[in-house]
Amino acid sequence: MTKQLILKAGREKSLLRRHPWVFSGAVKQVTGNPEAGDTIEVCSSNGDFLAKAGWSPRSQIRAKVWSFSEEEQIDGLFFRKRIVAALEMRRSCGFGIPGGQQAYRLIHAESDGLPGFVIDIYDNIAVMQVLSAGAWRWKDTVVKILAEILPLAGIYERSDAAVRKLEGLKAELGWLYLKNEDDSDAKSGKIQIQENEVCFEVDFETGHKTGFYLDQRESRLRVGKLCNDKTVLNCFCYTGGFSLFAARNGAKEVLSVDSSAEALELAQRNAVLNPGLSTKMTWMQADVFKALREFVLEGKRFDVIILDPPKFAATASQANRAARGYKDINRLAFELLNPGGHLATFSCSGGIDASLFQKIVASAALDAGVDASFTGSFIQDSDHPVRVSFPEGMYLKGLLVQKDFNS
Ligand code: SAH
């Protein structure tokens, strides 16, 4: 018997617009007793075929679409085609080719037609997150394909993201493939990458996400260029991304703040990996909310300030609390900026969209009594594409704001 998910009447609209999720509230009936991860057919209430999807009985998103084509089989060939297409797209944007960026996101889940899979490449290591029941079912297939089509020393699984719980999946960590079982370099869990002109060590076993915030590559490059001969404050610095780009561009001083001792330790090692920097670099372990208040009281001032906090709101329902958090740090940052100074401020909260973020930053400037202008905007870099039918994919937004010279 075909495993089918029948939608309630009128609930097919989003699928017809090629949005890849089926929420629990839209489901009328499920037939054929599918098991978690099985491929099911999604049909409208009058039985029309809409999509083939992975079944996630424990998640509020009950099914995630693999294909909108009735003819397409969901098998090894399907996954190979999707992965090869994603690789071509990355190569056409300068990733994974000689002279290009060797650390990049190869698979960005829904936006590459592969919901539940995130795959980052760090030179010859692939780090994979498997985040849905459907993806979990095809994990071994995907590992085999990756090992065949890319010159990899190893594939490491980092399926420890919180969303796994929503899918009823336990955390899974460890090697899925090692070309050479005795490869002590790979097994160290650390790898050196170069992003534009700057070197970083990535700890893919224990770092955040798959180890590095690849999505901020373009922003780091752009913000770095504003930092020549400037005093810079990098808040939520993690392993020193923006700090090192500021230094590479000749910043006078960079003060970097993060609450994580491990991140700061790696940040300092990263500074050593980039010899010849003449910038005075200071690393401070502190809560940014508190540190900014103290800097204001001490009368400190900076020419460039970067605010790249972690996610404050995953969903729209947490947006209010998150908005207060964003407004707080942005207001303090405006107070700390020298006249003519730049603030690069980011939000990776899914629950806060770009227009709300812009309002929050604008009202933070007003509260600080500062005249300022928006001079630029950022989104995640192009190896984290946003499918036009999947606006949720645009999670990272940033604004560049300049304080008036006479403010
Ligand atoms: N800009 C970084 C990524 C930032 S990730 C890059 O380019 O790589 C967010 C960082 O915020 C993490 O390193 C985390 O340790 C830190 N963090 C989270 N809450 C914090 C807080 N209240 N104060 C200071 N740092 C915090």
GROMACS .gro file of C-alpha atoms and ligand atoms in nm:
model
  433
    1MET     CA    1   0.000   0.000   0.000
    2THR     CA    2   0.134   0.344  -0.091
    3LYS     CA    3   0.230   0.549   0.207
    4GLN     CA    4   0.035   0.869   0.173
    5LEU     CA    5  -0.024   1.188   0.362
    6ILE     CA    6  -0.354   1.353   0.270
    7LEU     CA    7  -0.386   1.722   0.343
    8LYS     CA    8  -0.694   1.894   0.479
    9ALA     CA    9  -0.898   2.081   0.218
   10GLY     CA   10  -0.736   2.408   0.113
   11ARG     CA   11  -0.399   2.328   0.275
   12GLU     CA   12  -0.216   2.250  -0.050
   13LYS     CA   13  -0.139   2.615  -0.134
   14SER     CA   14   0.209   2.633   0.015
   15LEU     CA   15   0.316   2.308  -0.153
   16LEU     CA   16   0.189   2.434  -0.487
   17ARG     CA   17   0.422   2.729  -0.429
   18ARG     CA   18   0.700   2.474  -0.373
   19HIS     CA   19   0.741   2.539  -0.003
   20PRO     CA   20   0.891   2.216   0.135
   21TRP     CA   21   0.719   2.175   0.475
   22VAL     CA   22   0.395   2.008   0.585
   23PHE     CA   23   0.285   2.116   0.934
   24SER     CA   24   0.090   1.882   1.163
   25GLY     CA   25  -0.219   2.107   1.150
   26ALA     CA   26  -0.250   2.059   0.773
   27VAL     CA   27  -0.263   1.680   0.789
   28LYS     CA   28  -0.601   1.510   0.743
   29GLN     CA   29  -0.491   1.149   0.723
   30VAL     CA   30  -0.185   0.927   0.688
   31THR     CA   31  -0.219   0.590   0.522
   32GLY     CA   32   0.009   0.286   0.487
   33ASN     CA   33   0.162   0.310   0.839
   34PRO     CA   34   0.484   0.488   0.744
   35GLU     CA   35   0.780   0.466   0.981
   36ALA     CA   36   0.991   0.768   1.074
   37GLY     CA   37   1.212   0.857   0.777
   38ASP     CA   38   1.005   0.670   0.517
   39THR     CA   39   0.935   0.847   0.191
   40ILE     CA   40   0.564   0.928   0.162
   41GLU     CA   41   0.348   1.084  -0.106
   42VAL     CA   42   0.181   1.409  -0.011
   43CYS     CA   43  -0.160   1.457  -0.173
   44SER     CA   44  -0.427   1.725  -0.166
   45SER     CA   45  -0.764   1.647  -0.005
   46ASN     CA   46  -0.900   1.537  -0.341
   47GLY     CA   47  -0.611   1.300  -0.399
   48ASP     CA   48  -0.391   1.504  -0.636
   49PHE     CA   49  -0.020   1.431  -0.610
   50LEU     CA   50   0.179   1.722  -0.462
   51ALA     CA   51   0.519   1.594  -0.350
   52LYS     CA   52   0.737   1.313  -0.219
   53ALA     CA   53   0.859   1.379   0.133
   54GLY     CA   54   1.038   1.234   0.433
   55TRP     CA   55   0.802   1.140   0.717
   56SER     CA   56   0.878   1.289   1.063
   57PRO     CA   57   0.600   1.170   1.298
   58ARG     CA   58   0.759   1.330   1.609
   59SER     CA   59   0.809   1.677   1.461
   60GLN     CA   60   0.557   1.959   1.423
   61ILE     CA   61   0.684   1.966   1.065
   62ARG     CA   62   0.543   1.623   0.981
   63ALA     CA   63   0.695   1.595   0.636
   64LYS     CA   64   0.980   1.763   0.448
   65VAL     CA   65   0.972   1.751   0.071
   66TRP     CA   66   1.238   1.571  -0.130
   67SER     CA   67   1.077   1.628  -0.470
   68PHE     CA   68   0.774   1.791  -0.630
   69SER     CA   69   0.792   1.550  -0.924
   70GLU     CA   70   0.575   1.238  -0.936
   71GLU     CA   71   0.822   1.067  -1.173
   72GLU     CA   72   1.133   1.124  -0.964
   73GLN     CA   73   1.234   0.824  -0.751
   74ILE     CA   74   1.384   0.900  -0.409
   75ASP     CA   75   1.691   0.678  -0.424
   76GLY     CA   76   2.070   0.693  -0.439
   77LEU     CA   77   2.062   0.853  -0.783
   78PHE     CA   78   1.830   1.128  -0.656
   79PHE     CA   79   2.073   1.219  -0.375
   80ARG     CA   80   2.372   1.206  -0.610
   81LYS     CA   81   2.200   1.446  -0.853
   82ARG     CA   82   2.115   1.692  -0.576
   83ILE     CA   83   2.464   1.683  -0.427
   84VAL     CA   84   2.634   1.723  -0.766
   85ALA     CA   85   2.403   2.018  -0.846
   86ALA     CA   86   2.491   2.182  -0.514
   87LEU     CA   87   2.862   2.129  -0.582
   88GLU     CA   88   2.834   2.283  -0.929
   89MET     CA   89   2.656   2.582  -0.782
   90ARG     CA   90   2.931   2.630  -0.521
   91ARG     CA   91   3.208   2.593  -0.780
   92SER     CA   92   3.042   2.851  -1.004
   93CYS     CA   93   3.060   3.092  -0.707
   94GLY     CA   94   3.431   3.029  -0.644
   95PHE     CA   95   3.417   2.762  -0.376
   96GLY     CA   96   3.613   2.436  -0.380
   97ILE     CA   97   3.814   2.522  -0.691
   98PRO     CA   98   4.188   2.597  -0.724
   99GLY     CA   99   4.246   2.952  -0.604
  100GLY     CA  100   3.898   2.968  -0.449
  101GLN     CA  101   3.770   2.922  -0.094
  102GLN     CA  102   3.841   2.573   0.035
  103ALA     CA  103   3.609   2.603   0.335
  104TYR     CA  104   3.247   2.633   0.232
  105ARG     CA  105   2.896   2.501   0.287
  106LEU     CA  106   2.822   2.236   0.026
  107ILE     CA  107   2.467   2.151   0.135
  108HIS     CA  108   2.236   2.407   0.294
  109ALA     CA  109   1.935   2.185   0.368
  110GLU     CA  110   1.605   2.299   0.214
  111SER     CA  111   1.779   2.553  -0.008
  112ASP     CA  112   1.966   2.271  -0.183
  113GLY     CA  113   1.656   2.051  -0.199
  114LEU     CA  114   1.793   1.833   0.080
  115PRO     CA  115   1.602   1.917   0.399
  116GLY     CA  116   1.770   1.789   0.713
  117PHE     CA  117   2.123   1.785   0.566
  118VAL     CA  118   2.388   2.045   0.638
  119ILE     CA  119   2.733   1.966   0.500
  120ASP     CA  120   3.034   2.193   0.544
  121ILE     CA  121   3.366   2.129   0.374
  122TYR     CA  122   3.686   2.225   0.554
  123ASP     CA  123   3.959   2.151   0.302
  124ASN     CA  124   3.964   1.768   0.290
  125ILE     CA  125   3.719   1.710   0.577
  126ALA     CA  126   3.341   1.715   0.539
  127VAL     CA  127   3.139   1.787   0.852
  128MET     CA  128   2.780   1.676   0.835
  129GLN     CA  129   2.469   1.751   1.039
  130VAL     CA  130   2.172   1.519   0.994
  131LEU     CA  131   1.873   1.703   1.135
  132SER     CA  132   1.552   1.522   1.037
  133ALA     CA  133   1.412   1.171   1.040
  134GLY     CA  134   1.401   1.169   0.659
  135ALA     CA  135   1.766   1.273   0.630
  136TRP     CA  136   1.868   1.020   0.893
  137ARG     CA  137   1.726   0.743   0.675
  138TRP     CA  138   1.956   0.844   0.386
  139LYS     CA  139   2.267   0.925   0.586
  140ASP     CA  140   2.476   0.626   0.469
  141THR     CA  141   2.381   0.689   0.105
  142VAL     CA  142   2.493   1.051   0.129
  143VAL     CA  143   2.821   0.955   0.299
  144LYS     CA  144   2.902   0.715   0.016
  145ILE     CA  145   2.828   0.976  -0.250
  146LEU     CA  146   3.041   1.242  -0.078
  147ALA     CA  147   3.336   1.003  -0.047
  148GLU     CA  148   3.307   0.924  -0.418
  149ILE     CA  149   3.273   1.271  -0.563
  150LEU     CA  150   3.509   1.474  -0.340
  151PRO     CA  151   3.877   1.416  -0.254
  152LEU     CA  152   3.803   1.375   0.118
  153ALA     CA  153   4.023   1.241   0.397
  154GLY     CA  154   3.720   1.202   0.620
  155ILE     CA  155   3.355   1.274   0.693
  156TYR     CA  156   3.268   1.367   1.050
  157GLU     CA  157   2.916   1.376   1.192
  158ARG     CA  158   2.810   1.666   1.416
  159SER     CA  159   2.444   1.579   1.463
  160ASP     CA  160   2.420   1.742   1.804
  161ALA     CA  161   2.203   2.043   1.716
  162ALA     CA  162   1.900   2.110   1.939
  163VAL     CA  163   1.654   2.060   1.651
  164ARG     CA  164   1.732   1.685   1.656
  165LYS     CA  165   1.527   1.662   1.977
  166LEU     CA  166   1.220   1.800   1.798
  167GLU     CA  167   1.258   1.514   1.549
  168GLY     CA  168   1.292   1.255   1.825
  169LEU     CA  169   1.655   1.188   1.729
  170LYS     CA  170   1.945   1.150   1.974
  171ALA     CA  171   2.277   1.331   1.927
  172GLU     CA  172   2.523   1.143   1.707
  173LEU     CA  173   2.888   1.239   1.680
  174GLY     CA  174   3.188   1.074   1.521
  175TRP     CA  175   3.357   0.961   1.204
  176LEU     CA  176   3.132   0.832   0.926
  177TYR     CA  177   3.422   0.780   0.686
  178LEU     CA  178   3.799   0.788   0.705
  179LYS     CA  179   3.997   0.729   0.389
  180ASN     CA  180   4.288   0.611   0.599
  181GLU     CA  181   4.199   0.470   0.942
  182ASP     CA  182   4.537   0.583   1.082
  183ASP     CA  183   4.505   0.944   0.964
  184SER     CA  184   4.617   1.119   1.282
  185ASP     CA  185   4.579   1.466   1.123
  186ALA     CA  186   4.210   1.410   1.055
  187LYS     CA  187   4.159   1.238   1.389
  188SER     CA  188   4.299   1.540   1.576
  189GLY     CA  189   3.954   1.693   1.522
  190LYS     CA  190   4.114   2.018   1.409
  191ILE     CA  191   4.195   2.154   1.069
  192GLN     CA  192   4.354   2.473   0.940
  193ILE     CA  193   4.165   2.672   0.679
  194GLN     CA  194   4.236   2.992   0.493
  195GLU     CA  195   3.953   3.238   0.438
  196ASN     CA  196   4.053   3.509   0.194
  197GLU     CA  197   4.393   3.619   0.334
  198VAL     CA  198   4.338   3.496   0.688
  199CYS     CA  199   4.415   3.158   0.851
  200PHE     CA  200   4.199   2.993   1.111
  201GLU     CA  201   4.207   2.667   1.299
  202VAL     CA  202   3.865   2.501   1.302
  203ASP     CA  203   3.774   2.263   1.583
  204PHE     CA  204   3.511   2.060   1.404
  205GLU     CA  205   3.464   1.812   1.690
  206THR     CA  206   3.369   2.058   1.962
  207GLY     CA  207   3.330   2.403   1.798
  208HIS     CA  208   2.992   2.566   1.742
  209LYS     CA  209   2.770   2.425   1.465
  210THR     CA  210   3.019   2.238   1.244
  211GLY     CA  211   3.309   2.438   1.389
  212PHE     CA  212   3.312   2.774   1.210
  213TYR     CA  213   3.069   3.049   1.107
  214LEU     CA  214   3.123   3.019   0.733
  215ASP     CA  215   2.807   3.225   0.675
  216GLN     CA  216   2.988   3.544   0.786
  217ARG     CA  217   3.275   3.515   0.534
  218GLU     CA  218   3.160   3.802   0.311
  219SER     CA  219   3.071   4.024   0.610
  220ARG     CA  220   3.415   3.968   0.767
  221LEU     CA  221   3.581   4.073   0.443
  222ARG     CA  222   3.368   4.386   0.408
  223VAL     CA  223   3.382   4.499   0.768
  224GLY     CA  224   3.758   4.432   0.780
  225LYS     CA  225   3.810   4.690   0.507
  226LEU     CA  226   3.661   4.964   0.728
  227CYS     CA  227   3.916   4.899   1.002
  228ASN     CA  228   4.243   5.046   0.872
  229ASP     CA  229   4.406   5.255   1.147
  230LYS     CA  230   4.088   5.227   1.356
  231THR     CA  231   4.005   5.120   1.712
  232VAL     CA  232   3.774   4.820   1.689
  233LEU     CA  233   3.545   4.645   1.937
  234ASN     CA  234   3.438   4.294   1.831
  235CYS     CA  235   3.156   4.163   2.049
  236PHE     CA  236   3.070   3.790   2.051
  237CYS     CA  237   3.405   3.728   1.878
  238TYR     CA  238   3.401   3.343   1.892
  239THR     CA  239   3.734   3.227   1.744
  240GLY     CA  240   3.833   3.575   1.630
  241GLY     CA  241   3.677   3.596   1.282
  242PHE     CA  242   3.608   3.969   1.255
  243SER     CA  243   3.901   4.052   1.488
  244LEU     CA  244   4.157   3.895   1.254
  245PHE     CA  245   4.010   4.057   0.944
  246ALA     CA  246   4.028   4.392   1.125
  247ALA     CA  247   4.392   4.325   1.212
  248ARG     CA  248   4.476   4.205   0.860
  249ASN     CA  249   4.342   4.539   0.734
  250GLY     CA  250   4.567   4.737   0.966
  251ALA     CA  251   4.342   4.818   1.262
  252LYS     CA  252   4.522   5.012   1.535
  253GLU     CA  253   4.366   4.818   1.823
  254VAL     CA  254   4.110   4.539   1.846
  255LEU     CA  255   3.931   4.454   2.170
  256SER     CA  256   3.742   4.122   2.137
  257VAL     CA  257   3.480   4.000   2.385
  258ASP     CA  258   3.323   3.656   2.424
  259SER     CA  259   3.185   3.458   2.717
  260SER     CA  260   3.350   3.132   2.610
  261ALA     CA  261   3.700   3.059   2.741
  262GLU     CA  262   3.753   2.784   2.478
  263ALA     CA  263   3.655   3.015   2.192
  264LEU     CA  264   3.893   3.286   2.319
  265GLU     CA  265   4.176   3.036   2.355
  266LEU     CA  266   4.134   2.928   1.994
  267ALA     CA  267   4.099   3.293   1.886
  268GLN     CA  268   4.439   3.367   2.037
  269ARG     CA  269   4.592   3.067   1.863
  270ASN     CA  270   4.439   3.195   1.540
  271ALA     CA  271   4.609   3.531   1.594
  272VAL     CA  272   4.943   3.346   1.615
  273LEU     CA  273   4.863   3.159   1.292
  274ASN     CA  274   4.866   3.495   1.111
  275PRO     CA  275   5.214   3.640   1.157
  276GLY     CA  276   5.307   3.997   1.078
  277LEU     CA  277   5.001   4.167   1.226
  278SER     CA  278   5.094   4.491   1.398
  279THR     CA  279   4.756   4.547   1.563
  280LYS     CA  280   4.732   4.555   1.941
  281MET     CA  281   4.490   4.269   2.016
  282THR     CA  282   4.315   4.227   2.351
  283TRP     CA  283   4.088   3.933   2.436
  284MET     CA  284   3.833   3.965   2.713
  285GLN     CA  285   3.617   3.692   2.863
  286ALA     CA  286   3.291   3.860   2.966
  287ASP     CA  287   2.917   3.883   2.916
  288VAL     CA  288   2.880   4.139   2.637
  289PHE     CA  289   2.566   4.289   2.795
  290LYS     CA  290   2.766   4.371   3.111
  291ALA     CA  291   3.089   4.463   2.935
  292LEU     CA  292   2.919   4.723   2.713
  293ARG     CA  293   2.762   4.889   3.019
  294GLU     CA  294   3.103   4.906   3.188
  295PHE     CA  295   3.266   5.052   2.876
  296VAL     CA  296   2.999   5.326   2.872
  297LEU     CA  297   3.062   5.405   3.239
  298GLU     CA  298   3.439   5.413   3.175
  299GLY     CA  299   3.385   5.658   2.886
  300LYS     CA  300   3.548   5.424   2.629
  301ARG     CA  301   3.503   5.499   2.258
  302PHE     CA  302   3.561   5.296   1.939
  303ASP     CA  303   3.570   5.369   1.564
  304VAL     CA  304   3.422   5.034   1.454
  305ILE     CA  305   3.196   4.808   1.660
  306ILE     CA  306   3.082   4.459   1.558
  307LEU     CA  307   2.784   4.290   1.725
  308ASP     CA  308   2.739   3.930   1.609
  309PRO     CA  309   2.543   3.764   1.889
  310PRO     CA  310   2.409   3.408   1.898
  311LYS     CA  311   2.047   3.339   1.810
  312PHE     CA  312   1.817   3.520   2.058
  313ALA     CA  313   1.489   3.395   1.903
  314ALA     CA  314   1.441   3.078   1.701
  315THR     CA  315   1.073   3.145   1.641
  316ALA     CA  316   0.842   3.446   1.606
  317SER     CA  317   0.693   3.376   1.952
  318GLN     CA  318   1.026   3.456   2.118
  319ALA     CA  319   1.068   3.772   1.913
  320ASN     CA  320   0.970   4.020   2.187
  321ARG     CA  321   1.231   3.908   2.434
  322ALA     CA  322   1.488   3.890   2.157
  323ALA     CA  323   1.400   4.240   2.037
  324ARG     CA  324   1.475   4.378   2.383
  325GLY     CA  325   1.813   4.205   2.382
  326TYR     CA  326   1.906   4.340   2.039
  327LYS     CA  327   1.792   4.689   2.127
  328ASP     CA  328   1.993   4.687   2.448
  329ILE     CA  329   2.328   4.595   2.290
  330ASN     CA  330   2.276   4.818   1.986
  331ARG     CA  331   2.187   5.121   2.201
  332LEU     CA  332   2.502   5.071   2.409
  333ALA     CA  333   2.709   5.029   2.092
  334PHE     CA  334   2.578   5.360   1.951
  335GLU     CA  335   2.680   5.529   2.277
  336LEU     CA  336   3.029   5.384   2.244
  337LEU     CA  337   3.088   5.489   1.881
  338ASN     CA  338   3.310   5.781   1.795
  339PRO     CA  339   3.160   6.040   1.556
  340GLY     CA  340   3.180   5.896   1.204
  341GLY     CA  341   3.218   5.545   1.349
  342HIS     CA  342   3.070   5.230   1.197
  343LEU     CA  343   2.848   4.972   1.365
  344ALA     CA  344   2.817   4.631   1.195
  345THR     CA  345   2.527   4.464   1.367
  346PHE     CA  346   2.383   4.118   1.299
  347SER     CA  347   2.093   3.891   1.389
  348CYS     CA  348   2.074   3.522   1.308
  349SER     CA  349   1.736   3.480   1.482
  350GLY     CA  350   1.481   3.316   1.256
  351GLY     CA  351   1.206   3.488   1.457
  352ILE     CA  352   1.330   3.839   1.367
  353ASP     CA  353   1.302   3.936   1.002
  354ALA     CA  354   1.508   4.201   0.824
  355SER     CA  355   1.251   4.479   0.850
  356LEU     CA  356   1.194   4.421   1.222
  357PHE     CA  357   1.571   4.413   1.277
  358GLN     CA  358   1.607   4.746   1.097
  359LYS     CA  359   1.335   4.897   1.321
  360ILE     CA  360   1.507   4.768   1.635
  361VAL     CA  361   1.843   4.915   1.532
  362ALA     CA  362   1.681   5.246   1.434
  363SER     CA  363   1.507   5.279   1.769
  364ALA     CA  364   1.829   5.183   1.950
  365ALA     CA  365   2.001   5.480   1.779
  366LEU     CA  366   1.714   5.711   1.877
  367ASP     CA  367   1.727   5.592   2.239
  368ALA     CA  368   2.101   5.656   2.244
  369GLY     CA  369   2.033   6.009   2.115
  370VAL     CA  370   2.255   5.945   1.814
  371ASP     CA  371   2.214   6.059   1.452
  372ALA     CA  372   2.314   5.777   1.222
  373SER     CA  373   2.256   5.637   0.872
  374PHE     CA  374   2.222   5.288   0.729
  375THR     CA  375   2.514   5.249   0.489
  376GLY     CA  376   2.488   4.883   0.398
  377SER     CA  377   2.327   4.549   0.463
  378PHE     CA  378   2.446   4.191   0.484
  379ILE     CA  379   2.304   3.844   0.439
  380GLN     CA  380   2.469   3.506   0.473
  381ASP     CA  381   2.733   3.433   0.209
  382SER     CA  382   2.640   3.270  -0.123
  383ASP     CA  383   2.733   2.916  -0.016
  384HIS     CA  384   2.431   2.946   0.218
  385PRO     CA  385   2.178   3.022  -0.057
  386VAL     CA  386   1.811   3.099   0.005
  387ARG     CA  387   1.569   2.910  -0.220
  388VAL     CA  388   1.310   3.160  -0.349
  389SER     CA  389   1.030   2.930  -0.234
  390PHE     CA  390   1.183   2.899   0.114
  391PRO     CA  391   1.221   3.245   0.274
  392GLU     CA  392   1.295   3.080   0.610
  393GLY     CA  393   1.638   3.005   0.463
  394MET     CA  394   1.732   3.372   0.502
  395TYR     CA  395   1.822   3.354   0.870
  396LEU     CA  396   2.118   3.590   0.887
  397LYS     CA  397   2.074   3.962   0.846
  398GLY     CA  398   2.310   4.244   0.918
  399LEU     CA  399   2.321   4.621   0.893
  400LEU     CA  400   2.603   4.864   0.860
  401VAL     CA  401   2.526   5.189   1.036
  402GLN     CA  402   2.741   5.500   1.047
  403LYS     CA  403   2.718   5.756   1.324
  404ASP     CA  404   2.710   6.114   1.198
  405PHE     CA  405   3.039   6.305   1.221
  406ASN     CA  406   2.868   6.578   1.421
  407SER     CA  407   2.665   6.347   1.645
  408SAH     N1  408   3.136   3.656   1.487
  408SAH     C1  409   3.178   3.521   1.509
  408SAH     C2  410   3.064   3.427   1.543
  408SAH     C3  411   2.987   3.466   1.668
  408SAH     S1  412   2.899   3.332   1.738
  408SAH     C4  413   3.258   3.473   1.387
  408SAH     O1  414   3.271   3.548   1.288
  408SAH     O2  415   3.312   3.362   1.390
  408SAH     C5  416   2.839   3.395   1.887
  408SAH     C6  417   2.938   3.397   2.003
  408SAH     O3  418   2.874   3.461   2.111
  408SAH     C7  419   2.985   3.263   2.057
  408SAH     O4  420   3.126   3.257   2.052
  408SAH     C8  421   2.938   3.260   2.205
  408SAH     O5  422   3.035   3.203   2.291
  408SAH     C9  423   2.923   3.407   2.234
  408SAH     N2  424   2.826   3.447   2.338
  408SAH    C10  425   2.699   3.402   2.357
  408SAH     N3  426   2.637   3.474   2.455
  408SAH    C11  427   2.728   3.565   2.498
  408SAH    C12  428   2.724   3.670   2.595
  408SAH     N4  429   2.614   3.698   2.666
  408SAH     N5  430   2.836   3.746   2.611
  408SAH    C13  431   2.947   3.722   2.539
  408SAH     N6  432   2.955   3.626   2.445
  408SAH    C14  433   2.848   3.549   2.425
   0.00000   0.00000   0.00000
